[in-house]
PDB file of C-alpha atoms and ligand atoms in Angstrom:
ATOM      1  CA  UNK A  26    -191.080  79.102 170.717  1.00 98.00           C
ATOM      2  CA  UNK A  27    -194.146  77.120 170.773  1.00 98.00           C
ATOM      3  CA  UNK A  28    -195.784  75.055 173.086  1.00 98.00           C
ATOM      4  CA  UNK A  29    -197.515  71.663 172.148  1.00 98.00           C
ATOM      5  CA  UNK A  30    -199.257  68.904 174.256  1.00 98.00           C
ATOM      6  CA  UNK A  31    -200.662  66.993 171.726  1.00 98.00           C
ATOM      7  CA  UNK A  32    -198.909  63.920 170.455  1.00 98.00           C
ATOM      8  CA  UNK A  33    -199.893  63.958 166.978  1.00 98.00           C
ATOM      9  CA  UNK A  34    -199.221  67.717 166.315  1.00 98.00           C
ATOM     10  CA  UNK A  35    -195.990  67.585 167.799  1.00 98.00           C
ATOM     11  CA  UNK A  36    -194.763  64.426 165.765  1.00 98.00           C
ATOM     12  CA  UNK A  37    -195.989  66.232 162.837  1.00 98.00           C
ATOM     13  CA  UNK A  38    -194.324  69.012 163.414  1.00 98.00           C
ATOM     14  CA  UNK A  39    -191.044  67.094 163.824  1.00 98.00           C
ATOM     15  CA  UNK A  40    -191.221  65.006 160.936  1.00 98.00           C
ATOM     16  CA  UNK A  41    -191.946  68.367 159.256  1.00 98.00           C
ATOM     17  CA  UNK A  42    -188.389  70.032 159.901  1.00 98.00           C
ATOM     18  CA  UNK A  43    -186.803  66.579 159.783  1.00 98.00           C
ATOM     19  CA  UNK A  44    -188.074  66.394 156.515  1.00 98.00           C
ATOM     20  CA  UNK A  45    -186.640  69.393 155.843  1.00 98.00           C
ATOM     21  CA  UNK A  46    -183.382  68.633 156.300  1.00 98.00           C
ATOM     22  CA  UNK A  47    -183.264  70.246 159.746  1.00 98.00           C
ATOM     23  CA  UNK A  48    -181.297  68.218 162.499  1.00 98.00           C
ATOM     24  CA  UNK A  49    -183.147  68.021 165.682  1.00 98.00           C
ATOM     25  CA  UNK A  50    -182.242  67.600 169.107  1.00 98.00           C
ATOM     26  CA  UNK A  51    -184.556  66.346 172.249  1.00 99.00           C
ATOM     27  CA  UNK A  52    -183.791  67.209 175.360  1.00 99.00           C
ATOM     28  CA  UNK A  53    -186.113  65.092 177.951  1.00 98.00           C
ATOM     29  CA  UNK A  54    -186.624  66.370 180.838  1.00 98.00           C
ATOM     30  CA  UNK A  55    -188.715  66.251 184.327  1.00 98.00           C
ATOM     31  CA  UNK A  56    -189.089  70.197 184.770  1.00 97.00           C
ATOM     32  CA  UNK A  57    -187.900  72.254 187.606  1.00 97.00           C
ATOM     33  CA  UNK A  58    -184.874  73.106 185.174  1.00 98.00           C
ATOM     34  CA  UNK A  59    -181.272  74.101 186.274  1.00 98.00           C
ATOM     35  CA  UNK A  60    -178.327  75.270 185.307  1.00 98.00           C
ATOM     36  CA  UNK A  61    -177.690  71.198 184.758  1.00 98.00           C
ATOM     37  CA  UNK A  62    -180.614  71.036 182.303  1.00 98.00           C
ATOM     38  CA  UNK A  63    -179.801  74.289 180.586  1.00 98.00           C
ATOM     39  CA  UNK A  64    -176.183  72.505 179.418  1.00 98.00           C
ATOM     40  CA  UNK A  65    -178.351  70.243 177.601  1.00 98.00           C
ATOM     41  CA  UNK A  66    -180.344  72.086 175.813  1.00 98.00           C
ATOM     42  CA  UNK A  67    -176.919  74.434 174.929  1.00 98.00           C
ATOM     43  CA  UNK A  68    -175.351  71.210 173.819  1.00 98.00           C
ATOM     44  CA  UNK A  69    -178.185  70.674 171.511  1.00 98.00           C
ATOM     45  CA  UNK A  70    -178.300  74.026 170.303  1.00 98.00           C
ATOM     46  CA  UNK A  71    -174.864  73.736 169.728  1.00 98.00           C
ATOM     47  CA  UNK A  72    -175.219  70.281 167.360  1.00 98.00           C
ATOM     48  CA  UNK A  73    -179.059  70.979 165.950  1.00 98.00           C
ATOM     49  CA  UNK A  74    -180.735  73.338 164.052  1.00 98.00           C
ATOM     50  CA  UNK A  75    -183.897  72.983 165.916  1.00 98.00           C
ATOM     51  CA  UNK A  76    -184.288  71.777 169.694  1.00 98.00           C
ATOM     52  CA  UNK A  77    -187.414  70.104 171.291  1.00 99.00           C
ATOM     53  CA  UNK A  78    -187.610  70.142 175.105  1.00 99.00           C
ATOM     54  CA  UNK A  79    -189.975  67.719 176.669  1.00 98.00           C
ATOM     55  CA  UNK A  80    -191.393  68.479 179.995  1.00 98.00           C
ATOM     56  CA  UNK A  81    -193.096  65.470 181.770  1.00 98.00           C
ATOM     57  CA  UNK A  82    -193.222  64.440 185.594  1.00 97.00           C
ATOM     58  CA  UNK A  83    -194.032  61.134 184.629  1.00 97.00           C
ATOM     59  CA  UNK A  84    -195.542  58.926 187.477  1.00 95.00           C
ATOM     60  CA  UNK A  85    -194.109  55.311 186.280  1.00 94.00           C
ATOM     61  CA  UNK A  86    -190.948  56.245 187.133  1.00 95.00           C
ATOM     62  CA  UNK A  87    -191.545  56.844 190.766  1.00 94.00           C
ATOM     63  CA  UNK A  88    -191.177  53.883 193.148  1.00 84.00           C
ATOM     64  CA  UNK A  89    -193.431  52.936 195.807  1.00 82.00           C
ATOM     65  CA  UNK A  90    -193.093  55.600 198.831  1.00 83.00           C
ATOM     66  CA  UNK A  91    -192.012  58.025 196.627  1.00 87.00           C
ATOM     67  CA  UNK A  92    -194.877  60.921 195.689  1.00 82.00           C
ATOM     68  CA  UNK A  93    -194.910  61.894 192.259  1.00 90.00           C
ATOM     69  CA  UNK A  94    -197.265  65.039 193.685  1.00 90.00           C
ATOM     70  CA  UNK A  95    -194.551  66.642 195.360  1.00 90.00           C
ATOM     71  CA  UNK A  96    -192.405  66.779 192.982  1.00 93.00           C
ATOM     72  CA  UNK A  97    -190.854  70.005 192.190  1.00 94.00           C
ATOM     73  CA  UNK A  98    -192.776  72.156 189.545  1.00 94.00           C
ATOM     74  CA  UNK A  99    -191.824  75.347 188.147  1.00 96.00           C
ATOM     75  CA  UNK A 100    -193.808  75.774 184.943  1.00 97.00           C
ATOM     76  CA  UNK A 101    -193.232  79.630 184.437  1.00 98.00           C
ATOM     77  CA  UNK A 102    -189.589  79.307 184.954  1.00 98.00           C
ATOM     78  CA  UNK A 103    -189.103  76.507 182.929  1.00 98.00           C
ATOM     79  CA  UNK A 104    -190.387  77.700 179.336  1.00 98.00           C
ATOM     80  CA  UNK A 105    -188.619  81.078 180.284  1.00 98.00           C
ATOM     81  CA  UNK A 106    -185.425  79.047 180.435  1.00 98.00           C
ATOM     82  CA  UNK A 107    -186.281  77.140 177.540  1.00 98.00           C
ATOM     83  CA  UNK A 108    -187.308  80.401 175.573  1.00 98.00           C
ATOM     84  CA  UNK A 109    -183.707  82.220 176.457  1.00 98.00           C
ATOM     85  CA  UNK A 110    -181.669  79.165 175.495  1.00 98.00           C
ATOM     86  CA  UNK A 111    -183.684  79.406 172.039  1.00 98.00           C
ATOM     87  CA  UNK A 112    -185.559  75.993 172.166  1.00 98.00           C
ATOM     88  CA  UNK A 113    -188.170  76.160 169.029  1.00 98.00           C
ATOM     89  CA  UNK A 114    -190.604  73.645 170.813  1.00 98.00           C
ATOM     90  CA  UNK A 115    -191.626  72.386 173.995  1.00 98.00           C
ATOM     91  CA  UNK A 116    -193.699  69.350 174.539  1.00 98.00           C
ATOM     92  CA  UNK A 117    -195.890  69.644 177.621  1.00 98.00           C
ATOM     93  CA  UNK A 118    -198.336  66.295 177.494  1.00 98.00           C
ATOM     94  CA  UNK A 119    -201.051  65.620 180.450  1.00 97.00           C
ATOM     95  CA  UNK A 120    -200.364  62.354 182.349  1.00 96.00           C
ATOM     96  CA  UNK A 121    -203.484  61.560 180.149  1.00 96.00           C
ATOM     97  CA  UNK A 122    -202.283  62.300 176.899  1.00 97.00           C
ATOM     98  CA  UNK A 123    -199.205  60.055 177.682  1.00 97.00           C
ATOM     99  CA  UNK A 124    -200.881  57.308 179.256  1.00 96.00           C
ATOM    100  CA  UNK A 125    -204.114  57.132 177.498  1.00 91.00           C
ATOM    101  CA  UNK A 126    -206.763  54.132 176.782  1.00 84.00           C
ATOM    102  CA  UNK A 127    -205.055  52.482 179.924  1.00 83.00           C
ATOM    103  CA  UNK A 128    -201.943  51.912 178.832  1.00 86.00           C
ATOM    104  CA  UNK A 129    -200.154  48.805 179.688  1.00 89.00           C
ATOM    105  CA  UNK A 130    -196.828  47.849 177.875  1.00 92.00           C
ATOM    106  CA  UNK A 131    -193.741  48.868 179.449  1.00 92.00           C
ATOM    107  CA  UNK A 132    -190.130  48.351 178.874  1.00 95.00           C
ATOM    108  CA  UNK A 133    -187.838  46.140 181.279  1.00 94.00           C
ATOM    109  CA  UNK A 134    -184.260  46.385 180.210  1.00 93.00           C
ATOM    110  CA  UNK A 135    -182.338  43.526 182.018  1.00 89.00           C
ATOM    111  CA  UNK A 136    -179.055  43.249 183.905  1.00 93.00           C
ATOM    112  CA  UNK A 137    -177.554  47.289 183.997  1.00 97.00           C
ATOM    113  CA  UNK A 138    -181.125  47.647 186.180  1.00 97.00           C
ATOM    114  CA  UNK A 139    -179.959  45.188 189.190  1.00 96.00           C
ATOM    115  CA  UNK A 140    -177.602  46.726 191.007  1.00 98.00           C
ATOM    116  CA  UNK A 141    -176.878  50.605 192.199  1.00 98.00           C
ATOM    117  CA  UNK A 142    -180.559  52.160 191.884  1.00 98.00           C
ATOM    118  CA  UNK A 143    -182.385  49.123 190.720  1.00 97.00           C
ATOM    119  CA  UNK A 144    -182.988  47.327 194.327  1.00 96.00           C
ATOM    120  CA  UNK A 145    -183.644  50.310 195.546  1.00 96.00           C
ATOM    121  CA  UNK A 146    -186.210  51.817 192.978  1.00 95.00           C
ATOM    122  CA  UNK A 147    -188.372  48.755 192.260  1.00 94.00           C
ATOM    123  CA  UNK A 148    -190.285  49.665 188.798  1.00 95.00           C
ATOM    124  CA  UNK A 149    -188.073  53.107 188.588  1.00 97.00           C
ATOM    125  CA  UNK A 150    -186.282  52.048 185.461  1.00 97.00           C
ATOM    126  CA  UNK A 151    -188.850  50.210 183.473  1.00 97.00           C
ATOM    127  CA  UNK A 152    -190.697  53.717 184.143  1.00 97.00           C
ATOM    128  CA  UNK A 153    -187.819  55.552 182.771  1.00 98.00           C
ATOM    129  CA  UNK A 154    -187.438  53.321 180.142  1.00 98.00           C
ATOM    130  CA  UNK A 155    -191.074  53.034 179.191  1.00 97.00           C
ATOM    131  CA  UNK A 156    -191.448  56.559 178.894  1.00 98.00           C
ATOM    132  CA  UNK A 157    -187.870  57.459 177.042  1.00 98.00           C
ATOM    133  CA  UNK A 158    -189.509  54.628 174.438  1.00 98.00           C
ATOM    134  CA  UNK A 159    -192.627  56.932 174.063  1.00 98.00           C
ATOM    135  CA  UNK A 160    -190.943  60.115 173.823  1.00 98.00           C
ATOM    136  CA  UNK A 161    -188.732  58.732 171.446  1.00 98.00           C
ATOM    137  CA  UNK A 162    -191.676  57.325 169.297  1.00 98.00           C
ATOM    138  CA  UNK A 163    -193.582  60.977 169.877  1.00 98.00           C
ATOM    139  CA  UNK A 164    -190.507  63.284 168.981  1.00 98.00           C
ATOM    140  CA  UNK A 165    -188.640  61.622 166.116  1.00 98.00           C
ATOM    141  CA  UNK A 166    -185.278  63.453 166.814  1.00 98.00           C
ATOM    142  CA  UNK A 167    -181.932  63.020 165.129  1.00 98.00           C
ATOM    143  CA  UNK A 168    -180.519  63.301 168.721  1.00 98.00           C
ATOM    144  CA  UNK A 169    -181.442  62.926 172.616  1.00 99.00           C
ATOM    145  CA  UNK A 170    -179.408  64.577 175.504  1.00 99.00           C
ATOM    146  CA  UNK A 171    -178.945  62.841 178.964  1.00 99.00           C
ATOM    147  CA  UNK A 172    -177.100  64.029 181.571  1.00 98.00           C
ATOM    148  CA  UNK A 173    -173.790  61.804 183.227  1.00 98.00           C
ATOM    149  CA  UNK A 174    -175.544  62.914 186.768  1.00 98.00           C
ATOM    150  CA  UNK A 175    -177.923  59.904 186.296  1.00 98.00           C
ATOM    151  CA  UNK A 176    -175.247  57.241 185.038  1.00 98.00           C
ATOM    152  CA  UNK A 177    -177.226  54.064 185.612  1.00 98.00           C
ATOM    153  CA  UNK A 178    -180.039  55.564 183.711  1.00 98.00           C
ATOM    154  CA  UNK A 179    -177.875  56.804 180.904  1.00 98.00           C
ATOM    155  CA  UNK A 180    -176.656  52.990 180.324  1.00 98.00           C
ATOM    156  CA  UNK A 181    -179.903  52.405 180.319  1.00 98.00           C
ATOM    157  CA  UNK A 182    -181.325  54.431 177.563  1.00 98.00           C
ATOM    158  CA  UNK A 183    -177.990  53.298 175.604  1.00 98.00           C
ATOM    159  CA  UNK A 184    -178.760  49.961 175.935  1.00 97.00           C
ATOM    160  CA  UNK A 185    -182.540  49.955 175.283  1.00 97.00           C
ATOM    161  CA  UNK A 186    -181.773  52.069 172.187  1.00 98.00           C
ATOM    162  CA  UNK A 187    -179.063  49.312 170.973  1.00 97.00           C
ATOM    163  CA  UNK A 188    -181.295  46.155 171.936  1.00 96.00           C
ATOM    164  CA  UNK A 189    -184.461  47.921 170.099  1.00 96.00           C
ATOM    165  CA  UNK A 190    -182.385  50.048 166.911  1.00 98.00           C
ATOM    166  CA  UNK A 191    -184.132  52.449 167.668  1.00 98.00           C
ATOM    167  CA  UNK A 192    -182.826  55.105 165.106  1.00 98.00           C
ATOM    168  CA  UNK A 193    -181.519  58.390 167.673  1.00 98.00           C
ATOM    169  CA  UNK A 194    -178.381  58.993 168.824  1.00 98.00           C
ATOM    170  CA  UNK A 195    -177.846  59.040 172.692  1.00 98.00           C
ATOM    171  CA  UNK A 196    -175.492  62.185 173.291  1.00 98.00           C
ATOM    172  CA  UNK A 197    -173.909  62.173 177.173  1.00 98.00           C
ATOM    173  CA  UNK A 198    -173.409  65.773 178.957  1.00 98.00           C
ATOM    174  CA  UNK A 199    -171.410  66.119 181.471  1.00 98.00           C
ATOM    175  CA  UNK A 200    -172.666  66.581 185.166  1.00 98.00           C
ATOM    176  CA  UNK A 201    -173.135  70.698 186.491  1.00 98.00           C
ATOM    177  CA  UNK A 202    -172.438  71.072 189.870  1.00 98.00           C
ATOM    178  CA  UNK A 203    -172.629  73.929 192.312  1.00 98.00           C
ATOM    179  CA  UNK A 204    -169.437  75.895 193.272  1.00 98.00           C
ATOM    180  CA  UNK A 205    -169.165  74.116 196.204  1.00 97.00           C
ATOM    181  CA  UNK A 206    -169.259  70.312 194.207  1.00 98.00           C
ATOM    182  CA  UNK A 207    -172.665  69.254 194.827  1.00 98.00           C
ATOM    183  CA  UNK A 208    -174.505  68.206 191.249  1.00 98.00           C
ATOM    184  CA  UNK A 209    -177.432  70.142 190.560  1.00 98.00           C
ATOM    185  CA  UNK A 210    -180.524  68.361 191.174  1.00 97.00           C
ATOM    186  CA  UNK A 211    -184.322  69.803 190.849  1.00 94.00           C
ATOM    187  CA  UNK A 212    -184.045  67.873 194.325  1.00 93.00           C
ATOM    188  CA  UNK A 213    -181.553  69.909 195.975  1.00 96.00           C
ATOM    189  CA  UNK A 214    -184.500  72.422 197.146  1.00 94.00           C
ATOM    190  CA  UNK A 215    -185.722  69.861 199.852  1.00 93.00           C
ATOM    191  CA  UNK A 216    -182.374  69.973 201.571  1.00 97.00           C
ATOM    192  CA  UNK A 217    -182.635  72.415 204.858  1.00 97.00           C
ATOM    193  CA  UNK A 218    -179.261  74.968 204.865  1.00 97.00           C
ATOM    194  CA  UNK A 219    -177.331  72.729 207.264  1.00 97.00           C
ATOM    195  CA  UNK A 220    -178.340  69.247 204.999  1.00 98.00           C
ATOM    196  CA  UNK A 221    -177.394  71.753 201.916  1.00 98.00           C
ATOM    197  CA  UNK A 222    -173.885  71.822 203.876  1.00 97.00           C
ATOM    198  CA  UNK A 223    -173.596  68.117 204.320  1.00 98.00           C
ATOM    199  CA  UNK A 224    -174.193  67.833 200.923  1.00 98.00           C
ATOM    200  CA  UNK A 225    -171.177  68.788 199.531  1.00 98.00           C
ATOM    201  CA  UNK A 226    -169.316  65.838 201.083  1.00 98.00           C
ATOM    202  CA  UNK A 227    -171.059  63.374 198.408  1.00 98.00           C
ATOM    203  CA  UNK A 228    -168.687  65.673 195.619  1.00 98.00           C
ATOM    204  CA  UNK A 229    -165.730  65.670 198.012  1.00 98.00           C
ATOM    205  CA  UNK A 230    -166.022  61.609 198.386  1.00 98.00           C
ATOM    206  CA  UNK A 231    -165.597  60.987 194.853  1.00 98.00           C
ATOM    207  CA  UNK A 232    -162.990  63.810 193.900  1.00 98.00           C
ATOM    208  CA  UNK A 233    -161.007  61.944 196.958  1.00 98.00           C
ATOM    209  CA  UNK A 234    -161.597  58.426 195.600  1.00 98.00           C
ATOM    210  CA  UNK A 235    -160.970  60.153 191.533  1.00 98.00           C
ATOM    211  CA  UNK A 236    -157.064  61.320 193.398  1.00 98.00           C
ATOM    212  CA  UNK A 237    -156.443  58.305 195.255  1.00 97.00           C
ATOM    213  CA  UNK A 238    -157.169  55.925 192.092  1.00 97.00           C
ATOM    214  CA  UNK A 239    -155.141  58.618 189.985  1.00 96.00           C
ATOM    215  CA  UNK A 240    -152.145  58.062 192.537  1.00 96.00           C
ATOM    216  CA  UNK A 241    -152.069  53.846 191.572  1.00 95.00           C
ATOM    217  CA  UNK A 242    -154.391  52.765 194.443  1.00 97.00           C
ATOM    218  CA  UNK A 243    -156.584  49.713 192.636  1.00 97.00           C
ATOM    219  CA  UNK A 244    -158.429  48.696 195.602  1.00 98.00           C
ATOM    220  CA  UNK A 245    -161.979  48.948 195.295  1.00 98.00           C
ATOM    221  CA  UNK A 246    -163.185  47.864 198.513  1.00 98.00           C
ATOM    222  CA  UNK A 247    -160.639  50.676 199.825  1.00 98.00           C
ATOM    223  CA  UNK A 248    -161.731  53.476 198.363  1.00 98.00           C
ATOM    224  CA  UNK A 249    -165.454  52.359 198.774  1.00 98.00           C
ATOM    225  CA  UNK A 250    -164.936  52.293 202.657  1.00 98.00           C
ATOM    226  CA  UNK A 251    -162.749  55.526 202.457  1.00 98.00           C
ATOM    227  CA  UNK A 252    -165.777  57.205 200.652  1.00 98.00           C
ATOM    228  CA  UNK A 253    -168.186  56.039 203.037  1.00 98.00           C
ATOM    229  CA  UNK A 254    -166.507  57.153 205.918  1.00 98.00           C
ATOM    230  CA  UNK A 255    -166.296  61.107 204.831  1.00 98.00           C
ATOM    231  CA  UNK A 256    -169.946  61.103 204.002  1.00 98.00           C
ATOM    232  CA  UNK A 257    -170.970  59.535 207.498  1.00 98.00           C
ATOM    233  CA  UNK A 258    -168.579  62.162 209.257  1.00 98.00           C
ATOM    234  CA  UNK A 259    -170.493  65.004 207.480  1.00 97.00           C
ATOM    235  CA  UNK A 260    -173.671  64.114 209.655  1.00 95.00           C
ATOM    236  CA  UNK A 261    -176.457  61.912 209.574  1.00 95.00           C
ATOM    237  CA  UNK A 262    -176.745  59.835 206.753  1.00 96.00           C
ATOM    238  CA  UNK A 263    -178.695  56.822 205.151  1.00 97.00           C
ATOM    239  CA  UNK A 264    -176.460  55.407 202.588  1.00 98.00           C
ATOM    240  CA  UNK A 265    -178.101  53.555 199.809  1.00 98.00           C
ATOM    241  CA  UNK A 266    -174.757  52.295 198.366  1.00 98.00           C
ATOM    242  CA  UNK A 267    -171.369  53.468 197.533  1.00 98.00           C
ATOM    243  CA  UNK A 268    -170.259  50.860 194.692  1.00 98.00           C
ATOM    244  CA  UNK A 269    -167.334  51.195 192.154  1.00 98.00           C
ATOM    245  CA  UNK A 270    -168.571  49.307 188.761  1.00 98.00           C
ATOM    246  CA  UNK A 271    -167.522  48.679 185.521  1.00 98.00           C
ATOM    247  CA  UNK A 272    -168.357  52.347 183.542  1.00 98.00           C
ATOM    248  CA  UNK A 273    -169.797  50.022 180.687  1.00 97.00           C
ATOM    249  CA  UNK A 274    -171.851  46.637 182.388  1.00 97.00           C
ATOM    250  CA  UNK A 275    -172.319  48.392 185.345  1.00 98.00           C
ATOM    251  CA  UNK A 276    -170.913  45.156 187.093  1.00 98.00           C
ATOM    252  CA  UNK A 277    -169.239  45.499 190.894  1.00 98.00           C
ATOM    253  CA  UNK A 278    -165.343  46.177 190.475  1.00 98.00           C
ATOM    254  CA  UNK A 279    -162.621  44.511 192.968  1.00 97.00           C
ATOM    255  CA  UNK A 280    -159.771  46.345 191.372  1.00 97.00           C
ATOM    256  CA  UNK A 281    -159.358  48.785 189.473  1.00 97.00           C
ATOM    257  CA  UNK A 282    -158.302  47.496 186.498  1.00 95.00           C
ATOM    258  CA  UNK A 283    -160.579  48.901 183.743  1.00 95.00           C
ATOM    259  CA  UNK A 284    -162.670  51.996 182.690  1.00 96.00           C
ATOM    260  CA  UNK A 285    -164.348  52.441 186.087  1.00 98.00           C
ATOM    261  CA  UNK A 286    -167.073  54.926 187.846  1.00 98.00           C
ATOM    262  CA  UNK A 287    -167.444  55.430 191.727  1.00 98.00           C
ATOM    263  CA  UNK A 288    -171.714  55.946 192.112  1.00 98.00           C
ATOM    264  CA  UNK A 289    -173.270  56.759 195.223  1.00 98.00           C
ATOM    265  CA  UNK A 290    -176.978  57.445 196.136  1.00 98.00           C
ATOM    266  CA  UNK A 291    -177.311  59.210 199.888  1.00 98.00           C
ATOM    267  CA  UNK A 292    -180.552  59.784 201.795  1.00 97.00           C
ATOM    268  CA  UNK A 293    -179.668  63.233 203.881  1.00 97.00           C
ATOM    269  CA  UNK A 294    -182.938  64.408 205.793  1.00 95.00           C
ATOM    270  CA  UNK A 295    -185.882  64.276 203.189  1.00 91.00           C
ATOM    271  CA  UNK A 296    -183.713  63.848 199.793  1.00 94.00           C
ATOM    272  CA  UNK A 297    -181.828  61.173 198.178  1.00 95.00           C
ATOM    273  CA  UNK A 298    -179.046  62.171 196.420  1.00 97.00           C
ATOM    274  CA  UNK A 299    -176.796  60.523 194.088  1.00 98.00           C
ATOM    275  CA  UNK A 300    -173.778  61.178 191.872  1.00 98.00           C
ATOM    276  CA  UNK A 301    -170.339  59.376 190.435  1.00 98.00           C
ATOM    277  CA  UNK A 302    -167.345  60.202 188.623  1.00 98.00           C
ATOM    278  CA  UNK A 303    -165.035  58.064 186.519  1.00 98.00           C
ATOM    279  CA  UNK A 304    -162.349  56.496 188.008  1.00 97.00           C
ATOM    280  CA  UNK A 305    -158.894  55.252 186.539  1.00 78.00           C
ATOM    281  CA  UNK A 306    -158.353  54.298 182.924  1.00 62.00           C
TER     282      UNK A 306
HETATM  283  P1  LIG B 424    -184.606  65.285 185.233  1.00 75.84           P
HETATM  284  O1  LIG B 424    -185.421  66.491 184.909  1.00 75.84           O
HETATM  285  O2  LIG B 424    -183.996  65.314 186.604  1.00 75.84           O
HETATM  286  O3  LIG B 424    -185.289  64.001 184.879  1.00 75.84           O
HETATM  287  O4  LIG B 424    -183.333  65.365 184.270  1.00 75.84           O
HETATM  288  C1  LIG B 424    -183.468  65.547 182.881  1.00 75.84           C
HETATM  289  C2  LIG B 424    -182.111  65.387 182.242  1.00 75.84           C
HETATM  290  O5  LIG B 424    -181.209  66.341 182.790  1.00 75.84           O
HETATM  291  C3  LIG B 424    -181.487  63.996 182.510  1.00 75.84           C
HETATM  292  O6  LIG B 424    -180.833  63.561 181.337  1.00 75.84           O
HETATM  293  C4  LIG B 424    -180.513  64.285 183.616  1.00 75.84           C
HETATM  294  O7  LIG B 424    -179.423  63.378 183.644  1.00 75.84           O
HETATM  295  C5  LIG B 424    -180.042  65.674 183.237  1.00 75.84           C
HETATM  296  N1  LIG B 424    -179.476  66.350 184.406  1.00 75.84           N
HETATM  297  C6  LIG B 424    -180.056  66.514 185.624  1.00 75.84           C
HETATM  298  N2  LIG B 424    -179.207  67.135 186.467  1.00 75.84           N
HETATM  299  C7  LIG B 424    -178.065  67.357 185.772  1.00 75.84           C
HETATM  300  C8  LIG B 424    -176.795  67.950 186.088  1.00 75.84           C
HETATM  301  N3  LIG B 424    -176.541  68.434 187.295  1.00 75.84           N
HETATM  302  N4  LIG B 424    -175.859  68.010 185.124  1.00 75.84           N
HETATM  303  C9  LIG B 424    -176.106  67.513 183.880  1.00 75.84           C
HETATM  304  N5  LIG B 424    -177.264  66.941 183.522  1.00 75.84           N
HETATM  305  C10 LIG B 424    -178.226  66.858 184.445  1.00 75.84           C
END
């Protein structure tokens, strides 16, 4: 496995095997990797011949109040991970190498960004956009991974690589959770044991809301207050939003009537949370 933190050698190298007629994967990623990560680079292992793992903690991506600095980082961990799932390279840039010569284009995809996260995370996904863009342009893979755990942002690359043809193909995974429900999150290690407990009602609100919809019940504003009300029995909450939307638009949903997803995003103590599931057809 090597690892490379210059843009030019690391294109290179990719055109290289691509050239070759060797299908690569990239798996983009924050660090801090789990058990949730590690199904994404397996899925690529499993399509590719040759898998590229980016690590960045980029700072454009984090709203205001939110500290980029403590963000989780496991560095060690990470490329052994990355080195026992059999990733060939890893692409470790400095904020400097990925923002150089003051950088000051970014990416604002419109619509799927205004509801759920959006109002929430002013600049977050023209950050993760922006960056996804560069990476993309840096590491000219057949194929990029993103995890179903961050929905909104999976529309989001989808749509920004429609609207711009950019030539990869977006593959979903589908979200790891813990035994107990709750989806893996580098964040999860900022919950305190009793917050870790709460936690698991965010899984148990949507599995409820998945059975309910699965037994014929259409209304949306139903299950949305049903869901609220077993995450603000589990203890102290700040609730963000519990919205059902269209799985595709990412549009508000009255009734169930069409391909749907239940998201949620929870602050509980220090972290926010989120998650969804599909619901009905
Ligand atoms: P992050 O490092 O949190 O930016 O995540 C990098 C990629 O891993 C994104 O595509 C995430 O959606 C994905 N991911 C994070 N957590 C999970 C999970 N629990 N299950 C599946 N994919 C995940």
């Amino acid at each position: 496995m090597e690892v490379l933190a210059d843009i030019g050698e690391i294109r290179q190298r990719v055109l290289a095997l691509r050239e070759s007629g060797r299908r690569v994967g990239l798996v983009p990623t924050m660090g801090a990797l789990h058990a949730g990560h590690r199904s994404l680079i397996e899925a690529a292992k499993a399509r590719c011949d040759d898998v590229v793992v980016s690590i960045f903690v980029n700072p454009t991506q984090f709203g205001p109040g939110e500290d980029a600095d403590r963000y989780p980082r496991t560095m060690d961990a990470d490329l052994a991970v990355c080195r026992n799932t059999g990733v060939e390279l890893v692409f470790l840039p400095s904020v400097e190498e990925m923002y150089a010569n003051g950088a000051t284009t970014s990416l604002r995809i419109g619509g799927l960004t205004e509801g759920l996260c959006g109002p929430h995370r002013p600049g977050h996904f023209e950050g993760v956009a922006t960056v996804v863009t560069k990476l993309f342009n840096i590491v000219p893979a057949d194929e990029a991974y993103f995890g179903e755990k961050d929905y909104q942002q999976l529309k989001v690359i989808q749509r920004m690589v429609r609207d711009f043809h950019i030539p990869i193909d977006i593959i979903p995974c589908p979200t790891v959770r813990e035994p107990d429900g709750l989806a893996m999150s580098s964040r999860n290690v900022y919950l305190s044991p009793s917050e870790r407990v709460q936690a698991g009602s965010l899984s148990q609100a949507l599995r409820h809301a998945v059975a309910r919809a699965g037994h014929g019940e259409t209304d949306c504003r139903r299950l949305i207050d049903e869901a609220t009300r077993h995450i603000e029995q589990a203890g102290p909450v700040r609730i963000d939003y519990v919205s059902i939307v269209n799985a595709e638009s990412l549009e508000p949903m009255s009734v169930l009537d069409r391909p749907a997803r239940m998201c949620l995003a929870v602050r509980i103590g220090a972290c926010r949370l989120i998650d969804n599931m599909p619901l009905g057809a």
